[in-house]
Short mmCIF file of C-alpha atoms in Angstrom, two decimals:
data_model
loop_
_atom_site.label_atom_id
_atom_site.label_comp_id
_atom_site.label_asym_id
_atom_site.label_seq_id
_atom_site.Cartn_x
_atom_site.Cartn_y
_atom_site.Cartn_z
CA UNK A 18 11.78 14.75 -4.03
CA UNK A 19 13.49 11.53 -4.99
CA UNK A 20 16.20 9.22 -3.74
CA UNK A 21 19.62 9.60 -5.39
CA UNK A 22 20.81 6.06 -6.04
CA UNK A 23 24.11 4.98 -4.54
CA UNK A 24 25.71 1.61 -3.76
CA UNK A 25 24.60 0.35 -0.36
CA UNK A 26 24.47 -2.73 1.85
CA UNK A 27 22.18 -3.55 4.73
CA UNK A 28 24.19 -4.69 7.74
CA UNK A 29 23.33 -5.51 11.34
CA UNK A 30 22.92 -1.98 12.59
CA UNK A 31 21.73 -0.11 9.55
CA UNK A 32 22.65 0.85 6.01
CA UNK A 33 26.14 1.43 4.66
CA UNK A 34 25.95 3.84 1.72
CA UNK A 35 28.64 5.16 -0.62
CA UNK A 36 27.96 8.90 -0.79
CA UNK A 37 27.12 9.84 -4.39
CA UNK A 38 29.45 12.83 -4.43
CA UNK A 39 32.69 11.08 -3.53
CA UNK A 40 32.01 7.47 -2.51
CA UNK A 41 32.70 8.14 1.17
CA UNK A 42 30.94 5.58 3.38
CA UNK A 43 27.95 6.78 5.40
CA UNK A 44 26.21 4.76 8.07
CA UNK A 45 22.45 5.30 8.17
CA UNK A 46 20.17 4.04 10.90
CA UNK A 47 17.55 1.48 9.78
CA UNK A 48 14.85 4.19 9.71
CA UNK A 49 16.88 6.72 7.74
CA UNK A 50 18.03 3.97 5.39
CA UNK A 51 14.48 2.80 4.87
CA UNK A 52 13.27 6.35 4.22
CA UNK A 53 16.05 6.79 1.66
CA UNK A 54 15.24 3.63 -0.29
CA UNK A 55 11.50 4.37 -0.30
CA UNK A 56 11.52 8.04 -1.19
CA UNK A 57 11.32 7.57 -4.94
CA UNK A 58 7.58 8.02 -5.20
CA UNK A 59 7.39 10.61 -2.45
CA UNK A 60 5.03 8.24 -0.65
CA UNK A 61 4.78 10.00 2.69
CA UNK A 62 1.81 7.95 3.86
CA UNK A 63 3.80 4.71 3.64
CA UNK A 64 6.74 6.37 5.32
CA UNK A 65 4.57 7.36 8.26
CA UNK A 66 3.15 3.83 8.48
CA UNK A 67 6.57 2.21 8.52
CA UNK A 68 7.71 4.73 11.08
CA UNK A 69 4.73 3.60 13.15
CA UNK A 70 5.94 -0.01 12.86
CA UNK A 71 9.50 0.85 13.72
CA UNK A 72 8.75 3.32 16.47
CA UNK A 73 5.32 2.43 17.91
CA UNK A 74 6.16 4.14 21.17
CA UNK A 75 6.59 7.53 19.52
CA UNK A 76 3.52 9.70 19.09
CA UNK A 77 2.58 10.57 15.46
CA UNK A 78 3.76 14.17 15.73
CA UNK A 79 7.19 13.10 16.87
CA UNK A 80 7.26 10.45 14.16
CA UNK A 81 6.77 13.15 11.57
CA UNK A 82 9.59 15.08 13.19
CA UNK A 83 11.86 12.01 13.02
CA UNK A 84 11.05 11.65 9.33
CA UNK A 85 11.75 15.31 8.73
CA UNK A 86 15.14 14.94 10.43
CA UNK A 87 15.85 11.92 8.25
CA UNK A 88 15.05 13.89 5.15
CA UNK A 89 17.30 16.75 6.23
CA UNK A 90 20.16 14.35 6.87
CA UNK A 91 19.65 12.63 3.53
CA UNK A 92 19.56 15.95 1.70
CA UNK A 93 22.75 17.11 3.45
CA UNK A 94 24.55 13.97 2.29
CA UNK A 95 23.25 14.27 -1.27
CA UNK A 96 21.09 11.15 -1.00
CA UNK A 97 17.88 12.91 -1.99
CA UNK A 98 17.21 15.71 -4.39
CA UNK B 228 47.63 -30.01 6.48
CA UNK B 229 45.10 -27.51 7.84
CA UNK B 230 41.66 -28.54 9.05
CA UNK B 231 39.23 -28.25 6.10
CA UNK B 232 36.14 -28.05 8.30
CA UNK B 233 36.04 -24.26 9.00
CA UNK B 234 36.37 -23.57 5.27
CA UNK B 235 33.66 -26.13 4.55
CA UNK B 236 31.36 -24.55 7.11
CA UNK B 237 31.89 -21.08 5.64
CA UNK B 238 31.19 -22.35 2.13
CA UNK B 239 28.04 -24.11 3.24
CA UNK B 240 26.79 -20.84 4.73
CA UNK B 241 26.73 -19.44 1.18
CA UNK B 242 24.06 -21.97 0.24
CA UNK B 243 22.18 -21.92 3.53
CA UNK B 244 23.55 -25.19 4.92
CA UNK B 245 25.11 -25.92 8.28
CA UNK B 246 27.79 -28.38 9.46
CA UNK B 247 30.29 -29.97 9.65
CA UNK B 248 31.41 -27.87 12.62
CA UNK B 249 30.84 -24.51 14.30
CA UNK B 250 33.28 -22.01 15.81
CA UNK B 251 33.92 -21.85 19.54
CA UNK B 252 35.89 -19.45 21.74
CA UNK B 253 39.05 -21.55 21.58
CA UNK B 254 39.39 -21.87 17.81
CA UNK B 255 37.99 -18.44 16.91
CA UNK B 256 41.34 -17.06 15.68
CA UNK B 257 41.59 -19.89 13.17
CA UNK B 258 38.13 -19.06 11.80
CA UNK B 259 39.04 -15.40 11.44
CA UNK B 260 42.21 -16.34 9.57
CA UNK B 261 40.35 -18.68 7.23
CA UNK B 262 37.65 -16.07 6.55
CA UNK B 263 40.25 -13.34 6.00
CA UNK B 264 42.37 -15.41 3.59
CA UNK B 265 39.26 -16.56 1.75
CA UNK B 266 37.61 -13.11 1.63
CA UNK B 267 34.43 -14.46 3.18
CA UNK B 268 33.82 -12.34 6.28
CA UNK B 269 30.10 -12.07 5.40
CA UNK B 270 29.89 -15.87 5.46
CA UNK B 271 31.66 -15.90 8.82
CA UNK B 272 28.98 -13.53 10.06
CA UNK B 273 26.30 -15.91 8.75
CA UNK B 274 27.94 -18.76 10.63
CA UNK B 275 28.18 -16.66 13.79
CA UNK B 276 24.49 -15.68 13.57
CA UNK B 277 23.30 -19.25 13.07
CA UNK B 278 25.92 -21.35 14.85
CA UNK B 279 27.94 -19.02 17.02
CA UNK B 280 26.42 -19.93 20.39
CA UNK B 281 29.84 -21.06 21.61
CA UNK B 282 31.43 -17.66 21.02
CA UNK B 283 31.93 -14.81 23.46
CA UNK B 284 30.10 -11.50 23.00
CA UNK B 285 33.30 -9.66 21.94
CA UNK B 286 34.00 -12.35 19.34
CA UNK B 287 30.50 -12.00 17.94
CA UNK B 288 30.88 -8.22 17.87
CA UNK B 289 34.18 -8.55 16.03
CA UNK B 290 32.57 -10.72 13.38
CA UNK B 291 29.96 -8.03 12.83
CA UNK B 292 32.74 -5.42 12.53
CA UNK B 293 34.59 -7.54 9.97
CA UNK B 294 31.49 -7.85 7.85
CA UNK B 295 30.78 -4.13 8.09
CA UNK B 296 34.36 -3.31 7.02
CA UNK B 297 34.11 -5.72 4.10
CA UNK B 298 30.83 -4.21 2.95
CA UNK B 299 32.16 -0.66 3.31
CA UNK B 300 34.90 -1.63 0.86
CA UNK B 301 32.42 -3.34 -1.48
CA UNK B 302 30.24 -0.23 -1.85
CA UNK B 303 33.26 2.03 -2.42
CA UNK B 304 34.40 -0.34 -5.15
CA UNK B 305 30.93 -0.23 -6.68
CA UNK B 306 31.06 3.58 -6.59
CA UNK B 307 34.33 3.40 -8.58
CA UNK B 308 32.93 0.70 -10.85
CA UNK B 309 29.96 2.87 -11.80
CA UNK B 310 32.30 5.69 -12.80
CA UNK B 311 34.13 3.28 -15.11
CA UNK B 312 30.80 1.97 -16.42
CA UNK B 313 29.73 5.54 -17.24
CA UNK B 314 32.93 6.08 -19.24
CA UNK B 315 32.37 2.83 -21.15
CA UNK B 316 28.74 3.75 -21.82
CA UNK B 317 29.85 7.14 -23.16
CA UNK B 318 32.29 5.34 -25.48
CA UNK B 319 29.55 2.85 -26.53
CA UNK B 320 31.74 -0.06 -25.46
CA UNK B 321 29.94 -3.35 -24.71
CA UNK B 322 31.10 -4.71 -21.38
CA UNK B 323 30.12 -7.05 -18.58
CA UNK B 324 30.76 -6.87 -14.86
CA UNK B 325 32.32 -10.17 -13.80
CA UNK B 326 33.14 -12.04 -10.60
CA UNK B 327 32.15 -10.72 -7.16
CA UNK B 328 30.59 -7.41 -8.16
CA UNK B 329 28.19 -9.33 -10.42
CA UNK B 330 27.60 -12.52 -8.42
CA UNK B 331 26.87 -10.48 -5.27
CA UNK B 332 23.80 -9.00 -6.95
CA UNK B 333 22.74 -11.87 -9.17
CA UNK B 334 23.51 -15.11 -7.37
CA UNK B 335 23.62 -14.69 -3.62
CA UNK B 336 20.55 -14.48 -1.47
CA UNK B 337 21.53 -10.87 -0.76
CA UNK B 338 24.50 -8.76 -1.92
CA UNK B 339 25.87 -8.42 1.60
CA UNK B 340 26.91 -12.11 1.52
CA UNK B 341 29.64 -11.57 -1.11
CA UNK B 342 32.86 -9.81 -0.22
CA UNK B 343 35.18 -8.52 -2.92
CA UNK B 344 38.38 -6.49 -2.96
CA UNK B 345 38.34 -5.15 -6.50
CA UNK B 346 36.00 -4.85 -9.46
CA UNK B 347 36.34 -6.78 -12.69
CA UNK B 348 34.96 -5.79 -16.08
CA UNK B 349 35.42 -7.42 -19.44
CA UNK B 350 35.32 -5.91 -22.92
CA UNK B 351 35.91 -7.49 -26.31
CA UNK B 352 39.62 -7.74 -27.27
CA UNK B 353 38.97 -5.49 -30.28
CA UNK B 354 37.86 -2.70 -27.92
CA UNK B 355 40.43 -3.29 -25.19
CA UNK B 356 43.09 -0.76 -26.17
CA UNK B 357 40.58 2.01 -26.92
CA UNK B 358 38.89 1.32 -23.58
CA UNK B 359 42.18 1.53 -21.70
CA UNK B 360 42.98 4.77 -23.55
CA UNK B 361 39.57 6.26 -22.66
CA UNK B 362 40.06 5.43 -18.99
CA UNK B 363 43.61 6.81 -19.05
CA UNK B 364 42.23 10.11 -20.36
CA UNK B 365 39.99 10.24 -17.30
CA UNK B 366 42.76 9.63 -14.83
CA UNK B 367 42.99 5.86 -14.42
CA UNK B 368 46.52 4.45 -14.59
CA UNK B 369 47.82 0.93 -15.09
CA UNK B 370 49.06 -0.45 -11.76
CA UNK B 371 51.93 -2.43 -13.27
CA UNK B 372 53.68 -2.48 -16.65
CA UNK B 373 53.32 -5.43 -19.00
CA UNK B 374 56.19 -7.03 -20.89
CA UNK B 375 56.69 -5.28 -24.23
CA UNK B 376 54.10 -6.15 -26.91
CA UNK B 377 52.07 -8.17 -24.40
CA UNK B 378 49.03 -5.86 -24.56
CA UNK B 379 47.29 -8.21 -26.97
CA UNK B 380 48.19 -11.30 -24.94
CA UNK B 381 47.39 -10.24 -21.40
CA UNK B 382 43.99 -11.37 -20.16
CA UNK B 383 43.55 -8.20 -18.07
CA UNK B 384 45.16 -5.00 -16.84
CA UNK B 385 44.75 -3.48 -13.41
CA UNK B 386 43.74 0.17 -13.32
CA UNK B 387 43.67 2.59 -10.44
CA UNK B 388 42.81 6.27 -10.13
CA UNK B 389 44.63 8.13 -7.36
CA UNK B 390 44.33 6.19 -4.13
CA UNK B 391 41.10 4.54 -5.27
CA UNK B 392 40.36 0.85 -5.53
CA UNK B 393 41.62 -1.40 -8.28
CA UNK B 394 39.59 -2.07 -11.38
CA UNK B 395 40.65 -5.10 -13.41
CA UNK B 396 39.79 -4.58 -17.04
CA UNK B 397 39.73 -7.92 -18.88
CA UNK B 398 39.78 -8.72 -22.56
CA UNK B 399 39.74 -12.47 -21.97
CA UNK B 400 37.91 -14.43 -19.37
CA UNK B 401 40.93 -16.26 -18.02
CA UNK B 402 44.71 -16.52 -18.20
CA UNK B 403 46.54 -17.76 -21.25
CA UNK B 404 45.20 -20.89 -22.98
CA UNK B 405 41.82 -20.92 -21.20
CA UNK B 406 41.26 -17.33 -22.27
CA UNK B 407 41.97 -18.31 -25.86
CA UNK B 408 39.52 -21.21 -25.76
CA UNK B 409 36.56 -19.09 -24.63
CA UNK B 410 35.91 -16.18 -27.00
CA UNK B 411 34.89 -13.05 -25.11
CA UNK B 412 32.42 -12.12 -27.87
CA UNK B 413 30.47 -15.37 -27.21
CA UNK B 414 30.11 -14.39 -23.57
CA UNK B 415 29.12 -10.80 -24.30
CA UNK B 416 26.51 -11.91 -26.84
CA UNK B 417 24.39 -13.67 -24.18
CA UNK B 418 24.91 -11.27 -21.28
CA UNK B 419 22.09 -10.20 -19.00
CA UNK B 420 21.28 -6.84 -17.44
CA UNK B 421 21.16 -5.98 -13.77
CA UNK B 422 21.33 -2.84 -11.67
CA UNK B 423 23.87 -1.43 -9.31
CA UNK B 424 22.55 1.66 -7.57
CA UNK B 425 20.03 2.35 -10.30
CA UNK B 426 22.68 2.12 -13.04
CA UNK B 427 21.97 -0.57 -15.63
CA UNK B 428 25.01 -2.76 -16.24
CA UNK B 429 25.52 -6.22 -17.73
CA UNK B 430 26.90 -9.53 -16.56
CA UNK B 431 27.40 -12.94 -18.14
CA UNK B 432 24.36 -15.21 -18.28
CA UNK B 433 23.95 -17.53 -15.27
CA UNK B 434 25.38 -20.45 -17.26
CA UNK B 435 28.41 -18.45 -18.32
CA UNK B 436 28.87 -17.08 -14.80
CA UNK B 437 29.12 -20.64 -13.55
CA UNK B 438 31.55 -21.65 -16.30
CA UNK B 439 33.65 -18.58 -15.56
CA UNK B 440 33.58 -19.19 -11.79
CA UNK B 441 34.53 -22.86 -12.25
CA UNK B 442 37.47 -22.15 -14.54
CA UNK B 443 38.59 -19.38 -12.21
CA UNK B 444 38.73 -21.95 -9.41
CA UNK B 445 40.69 -24.37 -11.59
CA UNK B 446 43.06 -21.65 -12.78
CA UNK B 447 43.90 -20.47 -9.26
CA UNK B 448 45.52 -22.98 -6.98
CA UNK B 449 47.09 -22.95 -3.54
CA UNK B 450 46.57 -19.72 -1.62
CA UNK B 451 45.19 -18.06 -4.77
CA UNK B 452 42.15 -20.35 -4.69
CA UNK B 453 39.95 -18.28 -2.40
CA UNK B 454 36.86 -19.46 -0.60
CA UNK B 455 34.97 -16.56 -2.20
CA UNK B 456 35.60 -18.10 -5.64
CA UNK B 457 34.59 -21.56 -4.47
CA UNK B 458 31.45 -20.07 -2.93
CA UNK B 459 30.52 -18.49 -6.27
CA UNK B 460 30.66 -21.91 -7.93
CA UNK B 461 28.61 -23.53 -5.18
CA UNK B 462 25.92 -20.86 -5.17
CA UNK B 463 25.43 -20.91 -8.94
CA UNK B 464 25.83 -24.69 -9.29
CA UNK B 465 23.09 -25.21 -6.69
CA UNK B 466 20.79 -22.91 -8.69
CA UNK B 467 21.58 -24.56 -12.01
CA UNK B 468 21.44 -28.23 -11.05
CA UNK B 469 18.43 -28.69 -13.34
CA UNK B 470 20.34 -27.03 -16.19
CA UNK B 471 23.53 -29.00 -15.60
CA UNK B 472 23.53 -30.62 -19.06
CA UNK B 473 23.14 -27.20 -20.66
CA UNK B 474 26.09 -25.86 -18.69
CA UNK B 475 28.36 -28.80 -19.57
CA UNK B 476 27.28 -28.68 -23.24
CA UNK B 477 28.04 -24.96 -23.42
CA UNK B 478 31.45 -25.60 -21.83
CA UNK B 479 32.04 -28.42 -24.33
CA UNK B 480 31.59 -26.03 -27.27
CA UNK B 481 34.72 -24.29 -25.98
CA UNK B 482 36.43 -27.58 -25.06
CA UNK B 483 36.60 -26.62 -21.37
CA UNK B 484 34.03 -29.07 -19.99
CA UNK B 485 36.64 -31.02 -18.00
CA UNK B 486 37.89 -27.79 -16.45
CA UNK B 487 34.35 -26.82 -15.47
CA UNK B 488 33.79 -30.29 -14.05
CA UNK B 489 37.03 -30.00 -12.06
CA UNK B 490 35.98 -26.58 -10.72
CA UNK B 491 32.55 -27.81 -9.64
CA UNK B 492 34.00 -30.95 -8.04
CA UNK B 493 36.64 -28.85 -6.23
CA UNK B 494 33.98 -26.52 -4.83
CA UNK B 495 31.73 -29.27 -3.49
CA UNK B 496 34.84 -31.04 -2.22
CA UNK B 497 35.99 -27.94 -0.32
CA UNK B 498 32.53 -27.73 1.27
CA UNK B 499 32.83 -31.45 2.19
CA UNK B 500 29.61 -32.06 0.27
CA UNK B 501 28.85 -34.71 -2.37
CA UNK B 502 28.46 -33.45 -5.92
CA UNK B 503 24.69 -33.56 -6.70
CA UNK B 504 23.55 -36.40 -8.97
CA UNK B 505 22.34 -33.95 -11.61
CA UNK B 506 25.89 -32.72 -12.08
CA UNK B 507 27.43 -36.19 -12.04
CA UNK B 508 24.98 -37.26 -14.73
CA UNK B 509 25.82 -34.23 -16.90
CA UNK B 510 29.56 -34.92 -16.53
CA UNK B 511 29.01 -38.57 -17.56
CA UNK B 512 26.97 -37.97 -20.68
CA UNK B 513 29.18 -35.28 -22.22
CA UNK B 514 31.90 -37.01 -24.16
CA UNK B 515 33.10 -34.37 -26.59
CA UNK B 516 36.82 -33.89 -26.87
CA UNK B 517 38.51 -31.37 -24.59
CA UNK B 518 41.88 -29.75 -25.00
CA UNK B 519 44.31 -32.36 -23.67
CA UNK B 520 47.21 -29.98 -23.16
CA UNK B 521 45.09 -27.38 -21.38
CA UNK B 522 43.59 -30.03 -19.13
CA UNK B 523 47.07 -31.33 -18.36
CA UNK B 524 48.19 -27.78 -17.50
CA UNK B 525 45.32 -26.87 -15.22
CA UNK B 526 43.73 -29.97 -13.72
CA UNK B 527 46.26 -30.64 -11.03
CA UNK B 528 46.83 -29.67 -7.42
CA UNK B 529 50.08 -27.91 -8.24
CA UNK B 530 50.74 -25.29 -10.87
CA UNK B 531 52.50 -26.43 -14.02
CA UNK B 532 53.72 -23.12 -15.47
CA UNK B 533 55.77 -24.65 -18.25
CA UNK B 534 52.84 -26.70 -19.54
CA UNK B 535 50.61 -23.63 -19.14
CA UNK B 536 52.96 -21.68 -21.39
CA UNK B 537 53.21 -24.50 -23.94
CA UNK B 538 49.41 -24.88 -23.95
CA UNK B 539 49.10 -21.14 -24.51
CA UNK B 540 51.60 -21.08 -27.36
CA UNK B 541 49.70 -23.97 -28.92
CA UNK B 542 46.45 -21.97 -28.75
CA UNK B 543 47.89 -18.75 -30.21
CA UNK B 544 47.14 -18.18 -33.86
CA UNK B 545 50.16 -18.15 -36.14
CA UNK B 546 53.90 -18.12 -35.71
CA UNK B 547 54.14 -14.33 -35.60
CA UNK B 548 51.98 -14.06 -32.48
CA UNK B 549 53.91 -16.88 -30.84
CA UNK B 550 57.20 -15.16 -31.55
CA UNK B 551 55.92 -11.77 -30.35
CA UNK B 552 54.71 -13.36 -27.12
CA UNK B 553 57.99 -15.12 -26.34
CA UNK B 554 60.17 -12.17 -27.35
CA UNK B 555 58.06 -9.83 -25.21
CA UNK B 556 59.41 -11.56 -22.11
CA UNK B 557 63.00 -10.81 -23.10
CA UNK B 558 62.75 -7.24 -24.43
CA UNK B 559 61.98 -5.11 -21.40
CA UNK B 560 61.29 -1.40 -21.58
CA UNK B 561 62.28 1.24 -19.01
CA UNK B 562 59.01 1.18 -17.06
CA UNK B 563 59.05 -2.62 -16.76
CA UNK B 564 62.74 -2.60 -15.76
CA UNK B 565 62.22 0.10 -13.12
CA UNK B 566 59.22 -1.63 -11.64
CA UNK B 567 60.64 -5.15 -11.58
CA UNK B 568 64.29 -4.18 -11.04
CA UNK B 569 65.61 -6.36 -13.78
CA UNK B 570 66.41 -5.84 -17.41
CA UNK B 571 68.12 -7.69 -20.21
CA UNK B 572 68.10 -11.19 -21.57
CA UNK B 573 70.03 -12.85 -18.78
CA UNK B 574 68.00 -11.34 -15.89
CA UNK B 575 64.71 -12.12 -17.60
CA UNK B 576 65.80 -15.67 -18.39
CA UNK B 577 66.74 -16.27 -14.76
CA UNK B 578 63.43 -14.79 -13.61
CA UNK B 579 61.40 -16.94 -16.00
CA UNK B 580 63.32 -20.06 -15.03
CA UNK B 581 62.65 -19.33 -11.33
CA UNK B 582 58.93 -18.95 -12.14
CA UNK B 583 58.89 -22.27 -13.99
CA UNK B 584 60.69 -24.04 -11.14
CA UNK B 585 58.61 -22.55 -8.34
CA UNK B 586 55.32 -23.42 -10.03
#
């Protein structure tokens, strides 16, 4: 699994990304945006650690679920393959 | 005359400085207007984040919305730009991304500080017509017709595909005489690589980016001189203060050092900041001859279109080119006539005279 590169900007409330397929603008939350930009190496350990930093109040199991949801969203929008 | 302080404050935000004033609830609309005209909503957002204590919550929210809208446009333009870059790569055409789409990534602290409304690329004049043809085959169309036989003289054409954003394809770095003084091949020879969304593209070297930004400022006056262009000069000039002599020497090889000096002085002036000593020293020690006519045409507060044209004719090589250029204005084709609603010698003469008079 790897991130599909696309033009993006980090703004106040997340990531603006031009969808690879057609350039339509997507708004990703900071976590989903971070997951997207760090997926290249498939480094799940780091992803779980950053999720711990971003969402310390969420138990590890739920954190994994949040990451899984992020991945599903990214795949749906063509941002990972 | 409008208050220069909001513009100065916005420009200073590009280089991480504060002062000379900050926005407050009462003058917020003025700040929005200045940022909108100058295409610097991201810099307005910087000002709001660091010096916006006097603003209401809705005003702060609006600033954030403006920046988000500007960045949404920037990434869509980059999406379009990468499609053009892919076509040029497939055609093995050397090119460079210029202006905002390059400076955003290479010169600003982060890309989200530079707003832009179109993308600019430059190719060598020898490859210009084949590049336009390749893009036409893939659906891009010229946004406006040129006067007949002016393809070789124009510094750029604007291309658009469907309802997409505009791509300006340049063959020269600036309008008319300035474009003749600075050979595009020289600029392409020293270009540097950078990435947009994982795609390797090129831009001018930092020194050439500053020269280009400065002459762009000098070449665009009045409402055409945007804060975004002035900010480019400031950001790069601040970075290159230690290389100021190198920049001025490089500009002198093309006889545009006085134009570059004027652009740098104008940018610091607009930010209400003194020009750093390093730059003043470099301006003082470079005494090579510039192009008098070009300097006369461009170093002035008001446009001097007639002198611009004369300076351009002077720079063109040979009588045939000069004649083709002048005649092109008077021999309109159907597309040009339909678009501009005028045709024939008399209508074109009146139009050109009105352009000369209006400046």
